CSV table of C-alpha atoms in Angstrom, one decimal:
chain,number,residue,atom,x,y,z
L,3,MET,CA,-10.9,26.4,30.0
L,4,SER,CA,-11.2,28.8,32.9
L,5,GLN,CA,-13.4,31.3,31.2
L,6,PRO,CA,-16.2,32.7,33.4
L,7,VAL,CA,-19.8,31.7,32.9
L,8,GLN,CA,-21.4,34.4,30.7
L,9,GLY,CA,-25.0,35.0,30.0
L,10,PRO,CA,-26.7,33.0,32.8
L,11,LYS,CA,-26.5,34.3,36.3
L,12,ALA,CA,-24.0,32.5,38.5
L,13,HIS,CA,-26.0,32.6,41.7
L,14,ALA,CA,-29.2,30.9,42.8
L,15,PRO,CA,-31.7,32.9,44.9
L,16,LEU,CA,-31.7,32.6,48.7
L,17,GLN,CA,-33.9,29.7,49.9
L,18,THR,CA,-35.1,28.5,53.3
L,19,ILE,CA,-35.8,24.8,53.9
L,20,SER,CA,-35.8,22.5,56.9
L,21,GLY,CA,-32.9,20.2,57.9
L,22,ALA,CA,-35.4,17.3,57.9
L,23,ASP,CA,-36.4,18.1,54.3
L,24,ALA,CA,-32.8,18.3,53.2
L,25,GLY,CA,-32.0,14.9,54.7
L,26,LYS,CA,-35.2,13.4,53.3
L,27,ILE,CA,-34.4,14.5,49.7
L,28,ALA,CA,-30.8,13.2,49.9
L,29,ARG,CA,-32.0,9.8,51.2
L,30,ALA,CA,-34.7,9.6,48.5
L,31,ALA,CA,-32.1,10.4,45.9
L,32,PHE,CA,-29.8,7.8,47.3
L,33,VAL,CA,-32.4,5.0,47.3
L,34,GLY,CA,-33.6,5.8,43.8
L,35,THR,CA,-30.1,6.0,42.5
L,36,ALA,CA,-29.1,2.7,44.2
L,37,LEU,CA,-31.9,0.9,42.5
L,38,GLU,CA,-31.1,2.5,39.1
L,39,TRP,CA,-27.5,1.5,39.4
L,40,TYR,CA,-28.5,-2.0,40.4
L,41,ASP,CA,-30.3,-2.2,37.0
L,42,TYR,CA,-27.4,-0.7,35.1
L,43,PHE,CA,-24.6,-2.8,36.8
L,44,LEU,CA,-26.4,-6.0,36.1
L,45,PHE,CA,-25.7,-5.6,32.4
L,46,GLY,CA,-22.0,-5.2,33.0
L,47,THR,CA,-21.7,-8.4,35.0
L,48,ALA,CA,-23.9,-10.3,32.5
L,49,ALA,CA,-21.8,-8.9,29.6
L,50,ALA,CA,-18.7,-10.6,31.2
L,51,LEU,CA,-20.4,-13.8,32.2
L,52,VAL,CA,-23.5,-14.5,30.1
L,53,PHE,CA,-24.2,-12.5,27.0
L,54,ASN,CA,-21.0,-13.5,25.2
L,55,ARG,CA,-22.1,-17.2,25.4
L,56,LEU,CA,-25.8,-16.9,24.9
L,57,PHE,CA,-26.4,-13.9,22.6
L,58,PHE,CA,-23.3,-14.0,20.4
L,59,THR,CA,-22.8,-17.8,20.0
L,60,GLU,CA,-22.1,-17.6,16.2
L,61,LEU,CA,-18.7,-15.9,17.0
L,62,ASN,CA,-15.5,-17.3,18.3
L,63,PRO,CA,-15.0,-16.8,22.1
L,64,THR,CA,-12.8,-13.7,21.8
L,65,ALA,CA,-15.1,-12.1,19.1
L,66,ALA,CA,-18.2,-13.0,21.2
L,67,LEU,CA,-16.7,-11.3,24.3
L,68,LEU,CA,-15.8,-8.2,22.2
L,69,ALA,CA,-19.3,-8.0,20.8
L,70,SER,CA,-20.7,-8.4,24.3
L,71,PHE,CA,-18.6,-5.5,25.6
L,72,ALA,CA,-19.6,-3.5,22.6
L,73,THR,CA,-23.2,-3.9,23.5
L,74,PHE,CA,-22.3,-2.9,27.0
L,75,GLY,CA,-20.7,0.2,25.7
L,76,VAL,CA,-23.7,1.2,23.6
L,77,GLY,CA,-25.4,2.2,26.9
L,78,PHE,CA,-22.7,4.7,27.5
L,79,ALA,CA,-22.9,6.1,24.0
L,80,ALA,CA,-26.6,6.8,24.6
L,81,ARG,CA,-26.0,8.6,27.9
L,82,PRO,CA,-25.1,12.0,26.5
L,83,LEU,CA,-28.3,12.0,24.5
L,84,GLY,CA,-30.2,11.2,27.8
L,85,ALA,CA,-28.3,14.0,29.4
L,86,ILE,CA,-29.5,16.5,26.8
L,87,LEU,CA,-33.1,15.1,26.9
L,88,PHE,CA,-33.5,15.0,30.6
L,89,GLY,CA,-31.4,18.0,31.2
L,90,TYR,CA,-33.9,19.9,29.0
L,91,ILE,CA,-36.8,18.6,31.2
L,92,GLY,CA,-34.9,19.1,34.4
L,93,ASP,CA,-33.8,22.7,33.7
L,94,ARG,CA,-37.1,23.8,32.1
L,95,VAL,CA,-40.0,21.7,33.5
L,96,GLY,CA,-38.5,20.4,36.8
L,97,ARG,CA,-36.0,18.1,38.4
L,98,ARG,CA,-38.7,15.9,39.9
L,99,PRO,CA,-40.6,14.9,36.7
L,100,ALA,CA,-37.3,14.1,35.0
L,101,LEU,CA,-36.3,11.7,37.8
L,102,LEU,CA,-39.7,10.0,37.7
L,103,ILE,CA,-39.4,9.3,34.0
L,104,THR,CA,-35.8,8.0,34.3
L,105,ILE,CA,-36.7,5.5,37.0
L,106,VAL,CA,-39.6,4.0,35.0
L,107,MET,CA,-37.5,3.7,31.8
L,108,ILE,CA,-34.6,1.9,33.3
L,109,GLY,CA,-36.7,-0.4,35.4
L,110,VAL,CA,-38.8,-1.6,32.5
L,111,ALA,CA,-35.8,-2.0,30.2
L,112,THR,CA,-33.9,-4.0,32.7
L,113,GLY,CA,-36.9,-6.3,33.5
L,114,LEU,CA,-37.5,-6.9,29.8
L,115,ILE,CA,-33.9,-8.2,29.4
L,116,GLY,CA,-34.8,-10.9,31.8
L,117,VAL,CA,-37.4,-12.3,29.3
L,118,LEU,CA,-35.4,-11.9,26.1
L,119,PRO,CA,-35.0,-15.1,24.1
L,120,ASP,CA,-31.4,-16.0,23.4
L,121,PHE,CA,-29.5,-16.5,20.1
L,122,ALA,CA,-30.4,-20.2,19.9
L,123,THR,CA,-34.1,-19.4,20.0
L,124,VAL,CA,-34.5,-16.4,17.7
L,125,GLY,CA,-31.1,-15.9,16.1
L,126,LEU,CA,-29.8,-12.4,15.2
L,127,ALA,CA,-32.9,-10.8,16.7
L,128,ALA,CA,-31.7,-11.7,20.2
L,129,PRO,CA,-28.5,-9.4,20.2
L,130,ILE,CA,-30.5,-6.7,18.4
L,131,MET,CA,-33.2,-6.6,21.1
L,132,LEU,CA,-30.5,-6.7,23.7
L,133,ALA,CA,-28.8,-3.7,22.2
L,134,ILE,CA,-32.0,-1.7,22.0
L,135,LEU,CA,-32.8,-2.3,25.7
L,136,ARG,CA,-29.3,-1.3,26.6
L,137,LEU,CA,-29.9,1.9,24.6
L,138,VAL,CA,-33.0,2.6,26.7
L,139,GLN,CA,-31.0,2.0,29.9
L,140,GLY,CA,-28.3,4.4,28.7
L,141,LEU,CA,-30.8,7.2,27.9
L,142,ALA,CA,-32.4,6.8,31.4
L,143,VAL,CA,-29.1,6.8,33.3
L,144,GLY,CA,-28.0,9.8,31.2
L,145,GLY,CA,-30.6,11.8,33.1
L,146,GLU,CA,-30.7,10.0,36.4
L,147,TRP,CA,-27.4,10.8,38.2
L,148,GLY,CA,-27.3,14.4,37.2
L,149,GLY,CA,-30.9,14.9,38.5
L,150,ALA,CA,-30.3,13.1,41.7
L,151,VAL,CA,-27.1,15.0,42.5
L,152,THR,CA,-28.8,18.3,41.6
L,153,MET,CA,-31.7,17.7,43.8
L,154,ALA,CA,-29.5,16.7,46.8
L,155,VAL,CA,-27.2,19.6,46.4
L,156,GLU,CA,-29.9,22.2,45.9
L,157,HIS,CA,-31.6,21.2,49.1
L,158,ALA,CA,-28.4,21.4,51.1
L,159,PRO,CA,-26.5,24.3,52.7
L,160,ALA,CA,-23.1,25.0,51.1
L,161,GLU,CA,-21.1,23.8,54.0
L,162,LYS,CA,-22.8,20.4,53.9
L,163,ARG,CA,-23.0,19.8,50.2
L,164,GLY,CA,-20.1,17.3,50.3
L,165,ARG,CA,-22.0,14.9,52.6
L,166,PHE,CA,-25.3,15.1,50.8
L,167,ALA,CA,-23.8,14.7,47.4
L,168,ALA,CA,-21.7,11.7,48.7
L,169,LEU,CA,-24.9,10.1,50.0
L,170,VAL,CA,-26.1,10.0,46.4
L,171,GLN,CA,-22.8,8.4,45.4
L,172,ILE,CA,-23.3,5.6,47.9
L,173,GLY,CA,-26.1,4.5,45.6
L,174,SER,CA,-23.3,3.1,43.3
L,175,PRO,CA,-21.7,0.6,45.8
L,176,VAL,CA,-25.2,-0.4,47.1
L,177,GLY,CA,-26.2,-1.0,43.5
L,178,THR,CA,-23.1,-3.1,43.0
L,179,LEU,CA,-23.8,-5.1,46.2
L,180,LEU,CA,-27.4,-5.8,45.0
L,181,SER,CA,-26.4,-6.7,41.5
L,182,SER,CA,-23.3,-8.7,42.3
L,183,GLY,CA,-25.1,-10.3,45.2
L,184,ALA,CA,-27.9,-11.4,43.0
L,185,PHE,CA,-25.4,-12.9,40.5
L,186,ALA,CA,-23.4,-14.5,43.3
L,187,VAL,CA,-26.6,-16.3,44.4
L,188,VAL,CA,-27.6,-17.6,40.9
L,189,LEU,CA,-24.1,-18.6,40.1
L,190,MET,CA,-24.5,-21.3,42.8
L,191,LEU,CA,-26.9,-23.0,40.5
L,192,PRO,CA,-25.7,-25.8,38.2
L,193,PRO,CA,-24.2,-24.4,35.0
L,194,GLU,CA,-27.0,-25.7,32.9
L,195,ALA,CA,-29.7,-24.2,35.1
L,196,PHE,CA,-27.8,-20.9,35.3
L,197,ASP,CA,-27.6,-20.6,31.5
L,198,ALA,CA,-31.2,-21.8,31.0
L,199,TRP,CA,-33.0,-19.5,33.5
L,200,GLY,CA,-30.9,-18.6,36.5
L,201,TRP,CA,-29.2,-15.5,35.0
L,202,ARG,CA,-32.6,-14.0,34.2
L,203,ILE,CA,-33.7,-13.8,37.9
L,204,PRO,CA,-31.6,-10.7,38.8
L,205,PHE,CA,-33.1,-8.9,35.8
L,206,LEU,CA,-36.7,-9.9,36.6
L,207,LEU,CA,-36.2,-8.5,40.1
L,208,ALA,CA,-36.1,-5.0,38.4
L,209,PHE,CA,-39.9,-5.0,38.2
L,210,PRO,CA,-40.7,-5.1,41.9
L,211,LEU,CA,-37.7,-2.8,42.6
L,212,LEU,CA,-39.1,-0.4,40.2
L,213,LEU,CA,-42.3,-0.2,42.2
L,214,VAL,CA,-40.2,0.6,45.4
L,215,ALA,CA,-38.2,3.3,43.6
L,216,LEU,CA,-41.3,4.9,42.0
L,217,TYR,CA,-43.0,5.0,45.4
L,218,ILE,CA,-40.0,6.8,46.9
L,219,ARG,CA,-39.6,9.2,44.0
L,220,VAL,CA,-43.3,10.3,43.9
L,221,LYS,CA,-42.8,11.7,47.4
L,222,VAL,CA,-39.8,13.9,46.5
L,223,GLU,CA,-40.4,17.6,46.6
L,224,GLU,CA,-39.3,19.9,43.8
L,225,SER,CA,-36.0,21.7,44.2
L,226,PRO,CA,-36.7,25.1,45.9
L,227,ILE,CA,-34.0,26.7,43.8
L,228,PHE,CA,-35.6,25.5,40.6
L,229,ALA,CA,-39.1,26.6,41.8
L,230,ASP,CA,-37.8,30.1,42.3
L,231,LEU,CA,-36.1,30.1,38.9
L,232,LEU,CA,-39.4,29.0,37.4
L,233,ALA,CA,-41.4,31.6,39.3
L,234,GLU,CA,-39.1,34.4,38.1
L,235,GLN,CA,-39.0,33.0,34.5
L,236,GLU,CA,-35.3,32.6,34.5
L,237,VAL,CA,-35.1,29.1,33.1
L,238,ALA,CA,-32.9,28.5,30.1
L,239,LYS,CA,-34.6,28.1,26.8
L,240,VAL,CA,-32.3,25.4,25.5
L,241,PRO,CA,-30.1,24.4,28.4
L,242,ALA,CA,-27.7,22.1,26.6
L,243,PHE,CA,-27.1,24.8,24.0
L,244,GLU,CA,-26.3,27.4,26.6
L,245,VAL,CA,-24.0,25.0,28.4
L,246,PHE,CA,-22.0,24.5,25.2
L,247,ARG,CA,-22.1,28.2,24.4
L,248,PHE,CA,-21.5,29.8,27.8
L,249,ALA,CA,-19.8,27.1,29.9
L,250,TRP,CA,-17.9,24.9,27.5
L,251,GLY,CA,-14.7,25.2,29.5
L,252,ARG,CA,-16.5,24.1,32.6
L,253,LEU,CA,-18.0,21.2,30.7
L,254,ILE,CA,-14.5,20.0,29.7
L,255,VAL,CA,-13.4,20.2,33.3
L,256,ALA,CA,-16.5,18.4,34.5
L,257,THR,CA,-15.9,15.6,32.0
L,258,LEU,CA,-12.2,15.2,32.9
L,259,SER,CA,-13.0,15.1,36.6
L,260,ALA,CA,-15.6,12.4,36.2
L,261,LEU,CA,-13.5,10.1,33.9
L,262,LEU,CA,-12.0,8.0,36.7
L,263,GLY,CA,-15.2,7.5,38.7
L,264,VAL,CA,-16.9,6.0,35.7
L,265,GLY,CA,-14.1,4.5,33.5
L,266,GLY,CA,-11.9,3.4,36.4
L,267,PHE,CA,-14.8,1.7,38.1
L,268,TYR,CA,-15.7,-0.4,35.0
L,269,MET,CA,-12.0,-1.2,34.4
L,270,ILE,CA,-11.7,-2.6,37.9
L,271,THR,CA,-15.0,-4.4,37.9
L,272,THR,CA,-16.4,-5.3,34.4
L,273,PHE,CA,-13.0,-5.7,32.7
L,274,VAL,CA,-11.2,-7.4,35.6
L,275,VAL,CA,-14.1,-9.9,36.2
L,276,SER,CA,-13.9,-10.8,32.5
L,277,TYR,CA,-10.0,-10.8,32.5
L,278,GLY,CA,-9.9,-13.0,35.6
L,279,SER,CA,-12.5,-15.5,34.6
L,280,ASN,CA,-11.9,-15.7,30.8
L,281,THR,CA,-8.2,-15.0,30.4
L,282,LEU,CA,-6.6,-16.1,33.7
L,283,GLY,CA,-9.0,-19.0,34.3
L,284,VAL,CA,-10.0,-17.8,37.8
L,285,ASP,CA,-13.3,-19.1,39.1
L,286,ARG,CA,-16.2,-16.7,38.3
L,287,GLN,CA,-17.4,-16.8,41.9
L,288,VAL,CA,-14.1,-15.5,43.2
L,289,MET,CA,-14.3,-12.5,40.8
L,290,VAL,CA,-17.9,-11.7,41.7
L,291,ASN,CA,-17.3,-12.1,45.4
L,292,ALA,CA,-14.3,-9.7,45.2
L,293,THR,CA,-16.5,-7.0,43.8
L,294,LEU,CA,-18.9,-7.5,46.7
L,295,ILE,CA,-16.2,-7.0,49.2
L,296,ALA,CA,-14.9,-3.9,47.3
L,297,ALA,CA,-18.4,-2.4,47.3
L,298,VAL,CA,-18.6,-2.6,51.1
L,299,ALA,CA,-15.3,-0.8,51.4
L,300,GLN,CA,-16.5,1.8,48.8
L,301,ILE,CA,-19.3,2.8,51.0
L,302,PHE,CA,-17.0,3.8,53.8
L,303,VAL,CA,-14.5,5.6,51.5
L,304,THR,CA,-17.5,7.6,50.0
L,305,VAL,CA,-18.6,8.9,53.4
L,306,LEU,CA,-15.1,9.9,54.4
L,307,ALA,CA,-14.3,11.5,51.1
L,308,GLY,CA,-17.5,13.5,51.2
L,309,ARG,CA,-16.8,14.9,54.6
L,310,PHE,CA,-13.2,15.6,53.7
L,311,ALA,CA,-14.4,17.5,50.6
L,312,GLU,CA,-16.3,19.9,52.9
L,313,ARG,CA,-13.0,20.9,54.5
L,314,VAL,CA,-10.6,21.1,51.6
L,315,GLY,CA,-12.9,21.3,48.5
L,316,PRO,CA,-14.0,18.5,46.2
L,317,GLY,CA,-11.6,19.6,43.5
L,318,ARG,CA,-8.6,18.9,45.7
L,319,VAL,CA,-9.9,15.5,46.7
L,320,THR,CA,-10.5,14.7,43.1
L,321,PHE,CA,-6.9,15.7,42.3
L,322,TRP,CA,-5.3,13.5,44.9
L,323,GLY,CA,-7.7,10.6,44.1
L,324,GLY,CA,-6.5,10.7,40.5
L,325,ILE,CA,-2.8,10.8,41.5
L,326,LEU,CA,-3.0,7.9,44.0
L,327,THR,CA,-4.9,5.8,41.5
L,328,ALA,CA,-2.3,6.4,38.8
L,329,VAL,CA,0.5,5.4,41.1
L,330,ALA,CA,-1.2,2.2,42.1
L,331,SER,CA,-2.5,1.0,38.7
L,332,PHE,CA,0.4,-1.3,37.7
L,333,PRO,CA,0.8,-2.9,41.1
L,334,LEU,CA,-2.9,-3.6,41.3
L,335,PHE,CA,-2.8,-5.6,38.0
L,336,TRP,CA,0.4,-7.4,39.1
L,337,LEU,CA,-1.6,-8.7,42.1
L,338,ILE,CA,-4.4,-9.8,39.8
L,339,ASP,CA,-2.0,-11.6,37.6
L,340,THR,CA,-0.9,-13.9,40.5
L,341,LYS,CA,-4.3,-15.6,40.1
L,342,SER,CA,-4.4,-15.9,43.9
L,343,PRO,CA,-8.0,-15.3,45.2
L,344,VAL,CA,-6.7,-13.3,48.2
L,345,ALA,CA,-4.5,-11.1,46.0
L,346,ILE,CA,-7.2,-10.6,43.5
L,347,THR,CA,-9.7,-9.6,46.2
L,348,LEU,CA,-7.2,-7.2,47.7
L,349,ALA,CA,-6.4,-5.7,44.3
L,350,ILE,CA,-10.0,-5.1,43.4
L,351,THR,CA,-10.9,-3.8,46.8
L,352,VAL,CA,-8.0,-1.3,46.9
L,353,GLY,CA,-8.6,-0.3,43.3
L,354,ILE,CA,-12.2,0.5,44.0
L,355,MET,CA,-11.3,2.4,47.1
L,356,LEU,CA,-8.8,4.6,45.2
L,357,VAL,CA,-11.2,5.2,42.3
L,358,THR,CA,-13.9,6.1,44.9
L,359,ILE,CA,-11.9,9.0,46.3
L,360,ALA,CA,-12.6,11.0,43.2
L,361,TYR,CA,-16.0,9.5,42.5
L,362,ALA,CA,-17.3,10.2,46.0
L,363,VAL,CA,-17.0,14.0,45.4
L,364,SER,CA,-18.0,14.1,41.8
L,365,GLY,CA,-21.5,15.2,42.6
L,366,ALA,CA,-20.4,18.1,44.8
L,367,LEU,CA,-17.7,19.2,42.3
L,368,LEU,CA,-19.8,19.0,39.1
L,369,ALA,CA,-22.9,20.7,40.7
L,370,GLU,CA,-20.7,23.7,41.8
L,371,LEU,CA,-19.2,24.0,38.3
L,372,PHE,CA,-22.5,25.2,36.8
L,373,PRO,CA,-25.1,28.0,37.7
L,374,ALA,CA,-28.5,26.8,38.9
L,375,LYS,CA,-30.3,27.5,35.6
L,376,LEU,CA,-27.9,25.2,33.7
L,377,ARG,CA,-27.1,22.8,36.6
L,378,TYR,CA,-29.1,19.7,35.6
L,379,SER,CA,-27.9,19.8,32.0
L,380,GLY,CA,-24.3,20.7,32.9
L,381,VAL,CA,-23.9,18.0,35.5
L,382,ALA,CA,-25.6,15.4,33.4
L,383,LEU,CA,-23.6,16.3,30.3
L,384,GLY,CA,-20.2,16.3,32.0
L,385,TYR,CA,-20.8,13.0,33.8
L,386,ASN,CA,-22.2,11.2,30.8
L,387,ILE,CA,-19.8,12.5,28.2
L,388,ALA,CA,-17.2,11.0,30.6
L,389,GLY,CA,-19.3,7.8,30.6
L,390,ALA,CA,-19.6,7.7,26.8
L,391,THR,CA,-15.8,8.1,26.3
L,392,SER,CA,-14.9,5.6,29.1
L,393,GLY,CA,-17.7,3.1,28.7
L,394,PHE,CA,-15.8,1.4,25.9
L,395,LEU,CA,-12.7,1.0,28.0
L,396,PRO,CA,-13.4,-2.7,28.9
L,397,LEU,CA,-13.8,-3.3,25.1
L,398,ILE,CA,-10.5,-1.5,24.4
L,399,ALA,CA,-8.7,-3.3,27.2
L,400,THR,CA,-10.0,-6.6,26.0
L,401,ALA,CA,-8.9,-5.9,22.5
L,402,MET,CA,-5.4,-4.9,23.8
L,403,LEU,CA,-5.1,-8.4,25.4
L,404,THR,CA,-4.8,-9.8,21.9
L,405,VAL,CA,-2.0,-7.4,21.1
L,406,SER,CA,-0.1,-7.9,24.4
L,407,ASN,CA,-0.4,-11.7,24.3
L,408,ASN,CA,-2.9,-11.6,27.3
L,409,ALA,CA,-0.6,-9.4,29.4
L,410,SER,CA,-2.3,-6.9,31.6
L,411,TRP,CA,0.0,-3.9,31.1
L,412,GLY,CA,-2.3,-2.4,28.5
L,413,ALA,CA,-5.2,-2.3,31.0
L,414,ALA,CA,-3.0,-0.8,33.7
L,415,LEU,CA,-1.8,1.9,31.2
L,416,ILE,CA,-5.4,2.8,30.4
L,417,LEU,CA,-6.1,3.2,34.1
L,418,VAL,CA,-3.1,5.5,34.6
L,419,VAL,CA,-4.1,7.8,31.7
L,420,ILE,CA,-7.7,8.3,32.9
L,421,ALA,CA,-6.5,8.8,36.5
L,422,LEU,CA,-4.2,11.6,35.4
L,423,LEU,CA,-6.8,13.2,33.3
L,424,THR,CA,-9.1,13.2,36.3
L,425,ALA,CA,-6.4,14.8,38.4
L,426,VAL,CA,-6.2,17.6,35.9
L,427,GLY,CA,-10.0,18.0,36.0
L,428,GLY,CA,-9.9,18.2,39.8
L,429,TYR,CA,-7.2,20.8,39.8
L,430,PHE,CA,-9.0,23.2,37.5
L,431,GLY,CA,-12.5,22.3,38.9
L,432,GLU,CA,-11.5,23.6,42.4
L,433,LYS,CA,-10.6,27.0,40.9
L,434,LEU,CA,-13.9,27.2,38.9
L,435,ARG,CA,-16.4,26.4,41.6
L,436,VAL,CA,-19.6,28.5,41.6
L,437,ARG,CA,-20.9,29.7,44.9
L,438,ASP,CA,-24.7,29.8,45.2
L,439,LYS,CA,-26.3,32.2,47.6
L,440,PRO,CA,-26.6,30.3,51.0
L,441,ILE,CA,-29.5,28.1,51.8
L,442,VAL,CA,-31.0,28.7,55.2
L,443,VAL,CA,-31.7,25.4,56.9
L,444,ASP,CA,-34.2,25.4,59.8
L,445,ALA,CA,-33.8,22.8,62.5
């Protein structure tokens, strides 16, 4: 697992950029990523509250919910394929064109979900079309996050990579705020209106948001590190193949360290929203509002964790984030089981804050696990293999409810396992970090 990177060079060439450019790139990566996560997170909320009733109506309630979460998980299964595809583009053609393609794909796919006919209108074709659009979302997100992190890190000096990478991570809670906020508004509609057309509005908003994101992405400059690799003809021929051949141990570490940030997040949001509203009978508005409060807290934790990573290293931060989450998992679900709105909001908020400790530094850690010529592919593959393996956790946790007689201990146990695996990834990741040659930043 700790084998050195062989074949590809471990250091990127010396670069000189301005501090203003570094900040501009990081902010552009954040805005684009926030809008992409808005699109992606909408599906998770809708899977828990809408799709099970409107797209899988031929099934009994439990089977319909399982089918809805299975469709939700399809997007995660597609993400490693997106990582390979856009990793190839990002490591051979350029980081910038890859990010332009991903933003268009996910924006169009999300907007089209808003105009899909439901099962009552077209029958079986409805869930099939829904699954296809979810696949497109997954492919696009498979290349988005790795590219955004790579761009931000490669424009930053080594001593400030933690904060720039964390800025990209803030896109996640902002995307949550936008998506949960949109659903919180339409949930105020009468149930009949919400089911008929209200739930579609957040998805249709993807079209104007796509124009905003595309405008921002067009202005992003290519990574200076990649530009130098291209000029010296040092780009990898088949990046994903070289990652598996020369850096497979690093890929395993990257995957482990990213598990909690992806899987833990969806356990505490998507699964808990479904568990609270469908199993415990808590009002849907309470569950969605709790995720909004948690997303605000997540922003502050992300900033602090990013800065702390610059002092002690992102691997150590990941390690302790995993340990703390594992310790808190069962108490968090005990709070949720009280059915108290205050206790539920506290549990979701604290849970998201703990998961965020590791998630906030994932960008910095994963980017420094791979050399520049394999960075886009390595980061994207590590993160999205973690996504593919943990994206079905809400489905598994929901299935376990039938085994545990609707008790939450199974979900808590899942959270403990992935938290400990992430702690292992953080421990080894800190030891395997690749140091690029320093980037000179002009004032």
